[in-house]
Short mmCIF file of C-alpha atoms in Angstrom, two decimals:
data_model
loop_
_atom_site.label_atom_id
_atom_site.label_comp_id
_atom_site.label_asym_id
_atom_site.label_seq_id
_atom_site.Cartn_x
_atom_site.Cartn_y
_atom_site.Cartn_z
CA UNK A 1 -4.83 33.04 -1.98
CA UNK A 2 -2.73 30.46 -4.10
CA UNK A 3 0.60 31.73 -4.97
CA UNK A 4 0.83 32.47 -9.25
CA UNK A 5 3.99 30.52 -10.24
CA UNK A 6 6.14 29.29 -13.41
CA UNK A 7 6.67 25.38 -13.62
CA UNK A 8 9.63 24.13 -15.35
CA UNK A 9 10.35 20.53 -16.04
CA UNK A 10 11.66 18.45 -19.01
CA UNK A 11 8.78 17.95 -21.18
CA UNK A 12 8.93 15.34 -22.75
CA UNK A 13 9.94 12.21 -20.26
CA UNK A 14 7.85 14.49 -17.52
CA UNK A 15 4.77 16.38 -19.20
CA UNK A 16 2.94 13.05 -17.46
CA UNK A 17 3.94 13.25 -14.07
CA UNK A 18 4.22 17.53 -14.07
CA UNK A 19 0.56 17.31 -15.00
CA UNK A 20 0.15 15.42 -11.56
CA UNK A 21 1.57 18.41 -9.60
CA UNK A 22 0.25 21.05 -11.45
CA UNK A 23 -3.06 19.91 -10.97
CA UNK A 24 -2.75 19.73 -7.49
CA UNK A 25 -4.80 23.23 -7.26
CA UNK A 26 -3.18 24.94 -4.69
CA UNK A 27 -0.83 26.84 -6.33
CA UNK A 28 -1.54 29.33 -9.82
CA UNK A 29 0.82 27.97 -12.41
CA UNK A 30 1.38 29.36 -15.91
CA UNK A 31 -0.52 27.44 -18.31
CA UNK A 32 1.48 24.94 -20.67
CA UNK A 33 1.84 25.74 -23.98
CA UNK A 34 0.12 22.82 -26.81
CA UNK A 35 2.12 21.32 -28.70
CA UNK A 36 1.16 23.73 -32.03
CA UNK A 37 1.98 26.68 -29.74
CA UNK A 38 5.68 25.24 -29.29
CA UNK A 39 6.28 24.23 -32.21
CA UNK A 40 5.64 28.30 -33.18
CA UNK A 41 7.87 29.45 -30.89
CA UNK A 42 10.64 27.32 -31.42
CA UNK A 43 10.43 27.57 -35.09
CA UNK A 44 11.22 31.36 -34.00
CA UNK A 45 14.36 30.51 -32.55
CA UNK A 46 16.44 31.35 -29.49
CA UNK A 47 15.06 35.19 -29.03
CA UNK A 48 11.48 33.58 -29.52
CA UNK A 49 12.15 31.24 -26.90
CA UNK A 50 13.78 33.46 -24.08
CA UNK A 51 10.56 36.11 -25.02
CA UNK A 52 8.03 33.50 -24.57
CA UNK A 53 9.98 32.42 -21.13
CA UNK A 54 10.40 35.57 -19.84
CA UNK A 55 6.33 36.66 -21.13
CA UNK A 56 5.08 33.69 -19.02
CA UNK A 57 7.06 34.13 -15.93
CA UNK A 58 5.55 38.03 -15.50
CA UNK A 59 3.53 38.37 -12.86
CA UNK A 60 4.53 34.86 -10.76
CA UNK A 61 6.31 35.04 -7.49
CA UNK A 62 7.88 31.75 -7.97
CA UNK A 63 9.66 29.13 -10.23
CA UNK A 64 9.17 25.50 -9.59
CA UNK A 65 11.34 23.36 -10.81
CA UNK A 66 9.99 19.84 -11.55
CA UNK A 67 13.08 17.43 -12.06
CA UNK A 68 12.94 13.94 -13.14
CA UNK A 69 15.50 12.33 -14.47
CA UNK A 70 17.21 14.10 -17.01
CA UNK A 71 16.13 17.75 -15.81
CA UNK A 72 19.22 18.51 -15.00
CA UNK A 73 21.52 20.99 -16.92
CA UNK A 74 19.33 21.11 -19.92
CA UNK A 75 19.68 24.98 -21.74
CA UNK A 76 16.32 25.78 -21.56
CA UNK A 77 15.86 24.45 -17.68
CA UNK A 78 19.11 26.08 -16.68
CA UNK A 79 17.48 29.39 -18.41
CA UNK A 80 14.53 29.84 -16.61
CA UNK A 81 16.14 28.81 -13.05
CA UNK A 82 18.62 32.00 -13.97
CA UNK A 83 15.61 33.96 -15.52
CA UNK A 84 13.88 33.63 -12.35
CA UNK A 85 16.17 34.08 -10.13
CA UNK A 86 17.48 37.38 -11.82
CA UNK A 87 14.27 38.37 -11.54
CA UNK A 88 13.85 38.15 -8.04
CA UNK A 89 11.89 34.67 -7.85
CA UNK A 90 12.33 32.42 -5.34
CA UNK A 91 13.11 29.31 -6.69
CA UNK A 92 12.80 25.68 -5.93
CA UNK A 93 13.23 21.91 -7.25
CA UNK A 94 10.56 19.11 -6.45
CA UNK A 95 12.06 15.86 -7.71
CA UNK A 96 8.89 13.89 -9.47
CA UNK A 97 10.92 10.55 -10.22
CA UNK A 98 8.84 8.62 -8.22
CA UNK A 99 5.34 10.03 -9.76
CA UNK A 100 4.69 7.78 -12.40
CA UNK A 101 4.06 8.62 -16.10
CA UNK A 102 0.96 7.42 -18.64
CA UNK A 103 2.67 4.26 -18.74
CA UNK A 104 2.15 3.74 -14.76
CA UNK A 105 6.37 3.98 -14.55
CA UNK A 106 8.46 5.76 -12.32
CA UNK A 107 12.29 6.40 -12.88
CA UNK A 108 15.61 7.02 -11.47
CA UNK A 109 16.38 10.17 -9.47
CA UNK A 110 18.20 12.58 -11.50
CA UNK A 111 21.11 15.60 -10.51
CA UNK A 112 20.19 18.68 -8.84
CA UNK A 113 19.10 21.15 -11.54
CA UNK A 114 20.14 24.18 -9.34
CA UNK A 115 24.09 22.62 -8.99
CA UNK A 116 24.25 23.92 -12.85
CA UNK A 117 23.35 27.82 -12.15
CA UNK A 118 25.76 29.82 -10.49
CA UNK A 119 24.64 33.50 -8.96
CA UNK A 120 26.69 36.34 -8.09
CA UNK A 121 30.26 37.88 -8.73
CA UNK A 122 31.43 34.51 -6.85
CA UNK A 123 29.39 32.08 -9.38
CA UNK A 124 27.98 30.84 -5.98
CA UNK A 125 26.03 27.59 -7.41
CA UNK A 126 22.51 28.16 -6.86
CA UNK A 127 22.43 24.41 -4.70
CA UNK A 128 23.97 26.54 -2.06
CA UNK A 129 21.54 28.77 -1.76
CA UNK A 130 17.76 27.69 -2.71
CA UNK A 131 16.36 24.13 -2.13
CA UNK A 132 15.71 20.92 -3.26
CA UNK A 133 13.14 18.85 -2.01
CA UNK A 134 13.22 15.15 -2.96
CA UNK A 135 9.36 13.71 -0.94
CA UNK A 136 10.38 10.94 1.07
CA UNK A 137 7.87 8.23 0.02
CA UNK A 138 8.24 5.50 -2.88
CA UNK A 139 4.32 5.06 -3.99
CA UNK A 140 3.22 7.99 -6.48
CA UNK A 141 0.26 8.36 -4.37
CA UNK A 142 2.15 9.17 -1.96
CA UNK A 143 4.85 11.47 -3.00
CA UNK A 144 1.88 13.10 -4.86
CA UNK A 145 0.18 13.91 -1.08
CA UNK A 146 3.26 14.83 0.22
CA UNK A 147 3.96 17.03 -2.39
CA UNK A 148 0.42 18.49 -1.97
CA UNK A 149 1.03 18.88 2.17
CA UNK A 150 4.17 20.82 1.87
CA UNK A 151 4.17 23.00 -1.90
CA UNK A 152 2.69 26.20 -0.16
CA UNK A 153 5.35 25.75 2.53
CA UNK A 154 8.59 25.09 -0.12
CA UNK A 155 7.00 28.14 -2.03
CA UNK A 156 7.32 30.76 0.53
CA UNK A 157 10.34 29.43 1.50
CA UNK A 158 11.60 29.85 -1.79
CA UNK A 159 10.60 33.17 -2.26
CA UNK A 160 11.82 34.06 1.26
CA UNK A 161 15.34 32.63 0.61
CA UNK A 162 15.36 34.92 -2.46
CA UNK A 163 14.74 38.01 -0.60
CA UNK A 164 17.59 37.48 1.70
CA UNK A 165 20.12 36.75 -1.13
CA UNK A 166 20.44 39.32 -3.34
#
């Protein structure tokens, strides 16, 4: 039975390439919101956002973190890798730099999103704990297959590393 989890990524450089992944059909993801259906919950502000965050991430076991480039450290990234982990979700990056976009581009390799979240009395950085997985092939096709051999494996990791750090 596929895992039901929460996919965060940068939308617009990476809507492209995250479409890739989510499609790959093994795993349950939350459904993406259209652009109209943003645009609403913006337009509601900070409290709409973290609500509509927090309403899509009930019921998933796991937050996957898609990070291209400029993932990194952005507000609304760095608040659903805390979200989830808070909530007892395992957690885990995929880097997708090298999946390419409508245009047929890849890009650069960008920073660790976890580095940026800290857990804990200690503000242990969360790049201590869960993991990053960077595919080691160059062709989209085949960081795409690799990524689709080893998701169900990074997701119960994640959600195993999460039960043993509380």
């Amino acid at each position: 039975m596929a895992r039901k989890c929460f996919y965060s990524f940068h939308y617009k450089p990476d809507n492209w390439r995250a479409s890739k992944i989510r499609n790959i059909g093994t795993v349950e993801g939350n459904k993406p919101a259209s652009d109209n259906d943003w645009e609403t919950v913006t337009n509601g502000g900070d409290a709409e956002i973290r609500k509509w965050i927090k309403d899509q991430m009930k019921g998933r076991s796991c937050t996957i973190i898609l990070a291209g480039s400029g993932t990194a450290n952005r507000k609304w990234i760095n608040y659903e890798i805390k979200e989830a982990w808070d909530s007892n979700k395992g957690v885990v990056v995929i880097y997708i730099h090298n999946i390419t976009n409508s245009k047929g581009e890849q890009s650069n390799k960008g920073a660790n999103p976890l580095y940026y979240v800290t857990h804990g009395p200690t503000g242990k950085r969360l790049s201590t704990i869960a993991k990053a997985y960077d595919p080691p092939r160059t062709t989209s096709k085949g960081v795409y297959s690799y990524i689709e051999d080893h998701i169900e494996d990074w997701i119960e990791e994640a959600i195993e590393i999460r039960k043993n750090n509380d």
